[in-house]
PDB file of C-alpha atoms in Angstrom:
ATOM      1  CA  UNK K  14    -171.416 167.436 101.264  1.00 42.00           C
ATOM      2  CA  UNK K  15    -168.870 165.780 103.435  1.00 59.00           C
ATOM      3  CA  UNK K  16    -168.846 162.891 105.494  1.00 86.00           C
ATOM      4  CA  UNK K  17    -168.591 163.484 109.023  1.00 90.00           C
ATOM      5  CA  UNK K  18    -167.695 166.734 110.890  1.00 87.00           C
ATOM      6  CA  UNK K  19    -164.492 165.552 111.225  1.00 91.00           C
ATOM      7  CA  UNK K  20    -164.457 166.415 107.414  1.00 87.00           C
ATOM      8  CA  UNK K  21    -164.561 170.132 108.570  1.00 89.00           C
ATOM      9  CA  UNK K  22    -161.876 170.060 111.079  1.00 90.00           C
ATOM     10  CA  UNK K  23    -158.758 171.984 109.266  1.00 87.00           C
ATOM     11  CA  UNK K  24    -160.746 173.894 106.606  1.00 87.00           C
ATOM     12  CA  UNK K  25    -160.532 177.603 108.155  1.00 88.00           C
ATOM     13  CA  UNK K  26    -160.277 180.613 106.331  1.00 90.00           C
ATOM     14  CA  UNK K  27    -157.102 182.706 105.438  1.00 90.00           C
ATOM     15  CA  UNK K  28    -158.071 185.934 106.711  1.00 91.00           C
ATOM     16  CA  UNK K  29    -155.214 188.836 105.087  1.00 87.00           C
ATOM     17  CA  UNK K  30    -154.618 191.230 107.742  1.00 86.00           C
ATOM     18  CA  UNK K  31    -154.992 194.499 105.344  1.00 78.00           C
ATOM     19  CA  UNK K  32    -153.548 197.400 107.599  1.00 75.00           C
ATOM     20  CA  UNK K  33    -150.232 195.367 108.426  1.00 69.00           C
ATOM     21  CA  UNK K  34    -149.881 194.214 104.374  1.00 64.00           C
ATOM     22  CA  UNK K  35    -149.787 197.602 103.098  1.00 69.00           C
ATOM     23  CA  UNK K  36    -146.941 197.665 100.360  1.00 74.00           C
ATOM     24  CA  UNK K  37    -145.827 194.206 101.818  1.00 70.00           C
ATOM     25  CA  UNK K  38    -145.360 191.130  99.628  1.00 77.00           C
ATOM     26  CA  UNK K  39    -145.660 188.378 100.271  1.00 81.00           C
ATOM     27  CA  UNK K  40    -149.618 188.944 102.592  1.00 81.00           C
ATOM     28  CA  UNK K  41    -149.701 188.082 105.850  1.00 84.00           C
ATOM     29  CA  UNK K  42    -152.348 186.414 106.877  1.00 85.00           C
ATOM     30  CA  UNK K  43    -154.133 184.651 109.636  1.00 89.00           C
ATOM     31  CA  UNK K  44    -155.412 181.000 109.865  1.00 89.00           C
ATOM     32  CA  UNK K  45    -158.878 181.219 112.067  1.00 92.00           C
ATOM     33  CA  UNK K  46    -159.040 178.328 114.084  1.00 90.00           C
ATOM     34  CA  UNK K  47    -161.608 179.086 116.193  1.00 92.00           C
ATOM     35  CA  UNK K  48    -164.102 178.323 113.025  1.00 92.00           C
ATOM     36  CA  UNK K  49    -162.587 174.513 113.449  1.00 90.00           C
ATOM     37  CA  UNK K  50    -165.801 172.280 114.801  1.00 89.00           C
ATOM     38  CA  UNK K  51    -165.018 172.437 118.541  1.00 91.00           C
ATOM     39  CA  UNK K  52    -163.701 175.555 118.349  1.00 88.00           C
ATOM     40  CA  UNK K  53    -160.069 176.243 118.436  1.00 90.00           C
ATOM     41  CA  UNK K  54    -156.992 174.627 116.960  1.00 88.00           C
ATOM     42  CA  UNK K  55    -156.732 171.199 119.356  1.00 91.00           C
ATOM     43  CA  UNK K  56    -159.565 169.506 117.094  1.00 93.00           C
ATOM     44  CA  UNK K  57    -156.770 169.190 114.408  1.00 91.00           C
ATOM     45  CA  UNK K  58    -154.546 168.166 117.175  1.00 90.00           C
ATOM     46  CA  UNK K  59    -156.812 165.115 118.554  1.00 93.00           C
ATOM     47  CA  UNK K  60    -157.531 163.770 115.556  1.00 93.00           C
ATOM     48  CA  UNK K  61    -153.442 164.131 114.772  1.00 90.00           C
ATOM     49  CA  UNK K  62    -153.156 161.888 118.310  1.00 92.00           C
ATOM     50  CA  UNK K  63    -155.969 160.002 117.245  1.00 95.00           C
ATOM     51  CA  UNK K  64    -154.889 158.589 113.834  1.00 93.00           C
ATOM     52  CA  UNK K  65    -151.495 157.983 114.658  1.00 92.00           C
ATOM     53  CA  UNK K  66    -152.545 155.586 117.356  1.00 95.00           C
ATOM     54  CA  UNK K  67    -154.788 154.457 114.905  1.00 96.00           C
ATOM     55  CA  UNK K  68    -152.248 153.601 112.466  1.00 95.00           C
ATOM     56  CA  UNK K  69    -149.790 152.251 115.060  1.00 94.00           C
ATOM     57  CA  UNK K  70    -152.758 149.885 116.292  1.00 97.00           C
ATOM     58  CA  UNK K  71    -152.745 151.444 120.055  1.00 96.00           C
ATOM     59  CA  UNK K  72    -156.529 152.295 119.274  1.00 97.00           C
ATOM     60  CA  UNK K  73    -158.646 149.984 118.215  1.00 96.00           C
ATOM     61  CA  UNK K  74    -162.321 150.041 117.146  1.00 96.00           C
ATOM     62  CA  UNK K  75    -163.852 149.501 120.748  1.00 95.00           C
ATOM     63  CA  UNK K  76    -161.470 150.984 122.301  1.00 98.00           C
ATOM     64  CA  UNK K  77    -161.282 153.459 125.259  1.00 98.00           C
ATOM     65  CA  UNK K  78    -159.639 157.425 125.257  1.00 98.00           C
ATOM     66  CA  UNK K  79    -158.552 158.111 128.816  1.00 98.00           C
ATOM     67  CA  UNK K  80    -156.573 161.145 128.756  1.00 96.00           C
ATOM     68  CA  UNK K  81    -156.464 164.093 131.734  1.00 94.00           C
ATOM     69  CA  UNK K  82    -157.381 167.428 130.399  1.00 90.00           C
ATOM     70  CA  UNK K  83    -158.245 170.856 131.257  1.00 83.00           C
ATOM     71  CA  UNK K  84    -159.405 172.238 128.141  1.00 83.00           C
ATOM     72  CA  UNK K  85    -159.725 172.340 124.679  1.00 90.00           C
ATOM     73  CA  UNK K  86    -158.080 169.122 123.388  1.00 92.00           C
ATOM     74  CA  UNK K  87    -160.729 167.302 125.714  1.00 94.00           C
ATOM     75  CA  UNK K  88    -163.363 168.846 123.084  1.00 95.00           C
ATOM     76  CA  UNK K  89    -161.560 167.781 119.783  1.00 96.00           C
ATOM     77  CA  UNK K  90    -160.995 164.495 121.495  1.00 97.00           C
ATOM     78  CA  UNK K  91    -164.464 163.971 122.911  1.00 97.00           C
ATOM     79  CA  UNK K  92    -165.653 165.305 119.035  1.00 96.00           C
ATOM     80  CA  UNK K  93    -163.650 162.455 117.423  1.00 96.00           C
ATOM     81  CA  UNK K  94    -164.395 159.922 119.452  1.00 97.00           C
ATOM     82  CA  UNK K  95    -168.197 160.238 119.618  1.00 96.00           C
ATOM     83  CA  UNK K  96    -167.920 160.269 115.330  1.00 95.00           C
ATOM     84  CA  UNK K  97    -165.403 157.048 115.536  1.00 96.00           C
ATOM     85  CA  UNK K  98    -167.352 155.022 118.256  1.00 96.00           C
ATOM     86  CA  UNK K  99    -164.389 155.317 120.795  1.00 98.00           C
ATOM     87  CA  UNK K 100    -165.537 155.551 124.474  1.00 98.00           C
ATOM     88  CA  UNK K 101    -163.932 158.632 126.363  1.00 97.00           C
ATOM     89  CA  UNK K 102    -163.374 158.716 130.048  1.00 98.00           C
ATOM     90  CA  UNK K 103    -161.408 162.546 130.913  1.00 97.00           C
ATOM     91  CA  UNK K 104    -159.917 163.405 134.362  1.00 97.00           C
ATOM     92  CA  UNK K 105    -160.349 166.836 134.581  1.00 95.00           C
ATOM     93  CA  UNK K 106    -159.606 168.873 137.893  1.00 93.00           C
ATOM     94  CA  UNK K 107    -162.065 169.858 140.260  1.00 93.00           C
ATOM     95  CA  UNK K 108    -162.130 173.632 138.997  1.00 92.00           C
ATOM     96  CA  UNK K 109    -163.085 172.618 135.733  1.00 90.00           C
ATOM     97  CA  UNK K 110    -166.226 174.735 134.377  1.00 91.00           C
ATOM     98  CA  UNK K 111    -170.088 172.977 134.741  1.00 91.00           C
ATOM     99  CA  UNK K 112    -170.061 174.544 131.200  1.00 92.00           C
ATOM    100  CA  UNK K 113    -166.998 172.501 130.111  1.00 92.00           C
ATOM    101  CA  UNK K 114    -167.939 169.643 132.012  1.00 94.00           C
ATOM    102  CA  UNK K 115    -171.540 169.950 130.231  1.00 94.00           C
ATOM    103  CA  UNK K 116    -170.143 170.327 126.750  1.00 94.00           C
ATOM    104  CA  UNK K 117    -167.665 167.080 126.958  1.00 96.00           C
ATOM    105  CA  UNK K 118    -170.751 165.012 128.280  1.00 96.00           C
ATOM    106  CA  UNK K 119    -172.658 166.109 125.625  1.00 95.00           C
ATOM    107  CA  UNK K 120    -170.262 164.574 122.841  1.00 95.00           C
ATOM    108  CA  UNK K 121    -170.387 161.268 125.357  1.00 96.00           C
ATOM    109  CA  UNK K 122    -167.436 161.549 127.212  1.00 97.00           C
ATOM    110  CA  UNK K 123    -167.282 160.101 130.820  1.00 97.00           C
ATOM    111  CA  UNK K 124    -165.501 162.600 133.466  1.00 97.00           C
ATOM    112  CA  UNK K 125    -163.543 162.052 136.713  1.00 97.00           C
ATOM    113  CA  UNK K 126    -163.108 164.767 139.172  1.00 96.00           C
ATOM    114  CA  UNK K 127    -159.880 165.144 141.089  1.00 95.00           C
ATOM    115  CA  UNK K 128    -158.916 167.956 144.059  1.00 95.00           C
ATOM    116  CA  UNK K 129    -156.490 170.448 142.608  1.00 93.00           C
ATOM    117  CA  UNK K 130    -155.383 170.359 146.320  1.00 94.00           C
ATOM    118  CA  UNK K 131    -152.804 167.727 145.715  1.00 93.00           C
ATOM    119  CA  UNK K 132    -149.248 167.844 144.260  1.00 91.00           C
ATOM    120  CA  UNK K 133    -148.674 167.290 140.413  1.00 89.00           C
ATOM    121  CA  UNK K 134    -146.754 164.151 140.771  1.00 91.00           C
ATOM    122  CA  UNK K 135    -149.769 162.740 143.311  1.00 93.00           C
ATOM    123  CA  UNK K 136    -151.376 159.765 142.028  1.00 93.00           C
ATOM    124  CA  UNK K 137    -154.383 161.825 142.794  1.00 94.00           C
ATOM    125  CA  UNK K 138    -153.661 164.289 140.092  1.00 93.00           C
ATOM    126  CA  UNK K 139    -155.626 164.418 137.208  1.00 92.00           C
ATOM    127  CA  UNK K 140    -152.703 163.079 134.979  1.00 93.00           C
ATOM    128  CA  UNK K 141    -151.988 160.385 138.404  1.00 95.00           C
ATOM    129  CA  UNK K 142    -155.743 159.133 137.780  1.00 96.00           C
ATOM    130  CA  UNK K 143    -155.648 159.014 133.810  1.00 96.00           C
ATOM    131  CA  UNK K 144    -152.103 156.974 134.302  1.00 95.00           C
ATOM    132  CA  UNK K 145    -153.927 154.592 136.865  1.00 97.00           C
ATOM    133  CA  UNK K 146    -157.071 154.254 134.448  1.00 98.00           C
ATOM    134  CA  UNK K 147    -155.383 153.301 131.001  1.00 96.00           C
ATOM    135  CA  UNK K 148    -153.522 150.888 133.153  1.00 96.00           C
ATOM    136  CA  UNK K 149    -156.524 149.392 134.415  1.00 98.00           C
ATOM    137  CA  UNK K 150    -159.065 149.641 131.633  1.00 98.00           C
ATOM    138  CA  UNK K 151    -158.421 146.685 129.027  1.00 97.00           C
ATOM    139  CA  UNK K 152    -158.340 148.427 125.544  1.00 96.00           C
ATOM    140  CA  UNK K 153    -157.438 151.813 126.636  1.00 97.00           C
ATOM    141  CA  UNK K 154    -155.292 154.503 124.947  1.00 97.00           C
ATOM    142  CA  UNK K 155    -153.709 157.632 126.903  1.00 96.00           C
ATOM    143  CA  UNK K 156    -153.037 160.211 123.991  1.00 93.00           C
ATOM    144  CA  UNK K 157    -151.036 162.063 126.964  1.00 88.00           C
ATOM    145  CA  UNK K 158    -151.801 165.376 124.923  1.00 80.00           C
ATOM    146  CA  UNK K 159    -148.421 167.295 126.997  1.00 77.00           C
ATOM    147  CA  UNK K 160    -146.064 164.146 125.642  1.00 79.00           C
ATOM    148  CA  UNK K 161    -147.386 162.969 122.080  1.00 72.00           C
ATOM    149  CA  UNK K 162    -145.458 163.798 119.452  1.00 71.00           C
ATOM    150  CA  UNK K 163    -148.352 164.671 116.988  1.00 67.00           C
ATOM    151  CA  UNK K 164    -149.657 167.295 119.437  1.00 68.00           C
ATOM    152  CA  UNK K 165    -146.734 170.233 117.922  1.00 67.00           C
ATOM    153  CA  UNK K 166    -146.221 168.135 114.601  1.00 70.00           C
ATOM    154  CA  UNK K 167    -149.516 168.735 113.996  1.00 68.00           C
ATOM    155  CA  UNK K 168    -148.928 172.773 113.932  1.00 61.00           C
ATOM    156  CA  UNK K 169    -146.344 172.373 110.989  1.00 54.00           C
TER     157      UNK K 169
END
């Protein structure tokens, strides 16, 4: 038995894709991340984002996630935190899913709505809102998912 679901995150099956191997060598095969706890390849990227700011000491225990987020990252982040003991605030645009919405608030996460009617660069945006908030919030970390190096590292 393992230790936390985090434990989990990363151990996906190799699945050979028969039809394309025939009379190939080496087999090609396919990594299933959608087996991964939250469902798809961006819990292995949070916790990535998460234990590098760990180990640099921009996260510390108490400390706040604030990160904008549209998707799946949001659940591997919302996952990790709710097993660490991190609180989680996402900004999330307002034409996010209830379902989505639903799912991060069930791992703890607190959400903030922004209009998709402004520009990218507004301080309004979703990523505008998450900048204002880590600045703002004492203790807070902004993985900023689209900028973090251990988001593609992560893939390799």
């Amino acid at each position: 038995m393992q230790g936390s679901i985090l434990d989990h995150v990363g151990r996906t099956p190799l699945v050979p894709l028969r039809r394309l191997n025939l009379g190939l060598h080496p087999t090609i095969c396919l990594k299933v991340e959608s087996l991964n706890p939250g469902g798809s390849i961006k819990d292995r990227v949070a916790i990535a984002m998460i234990e590098e700011a760990e180990r640099q000491h921009w996260l510390r225990p108490g400390g706040t996630i604030i990160e904008a987020t549209a998707g799946n990252t949001g659940v591997g982040l919302a996952m990790a935190a709710a097993v660490k003991g991190y609180r989680c605030i996402f900004v999330m645009p307002d034409k996010m899913s209830g379902e989505k919405i639903r799912l991060l608030s069930a791992y703890g996460a607190e959400i903030v709505i922004t209009p998709t009617s402004v520009p990218a660069d507004s301080p309004d945006s979703y990523n505008g809102v998450a900048d204002r908030l880590s600045r703002e919030i004492p203790d807070s970390w902004r993985p900023n998912q689209f900028a973090n190096l251990a988001n593609p590292e992560i893939h390799y």
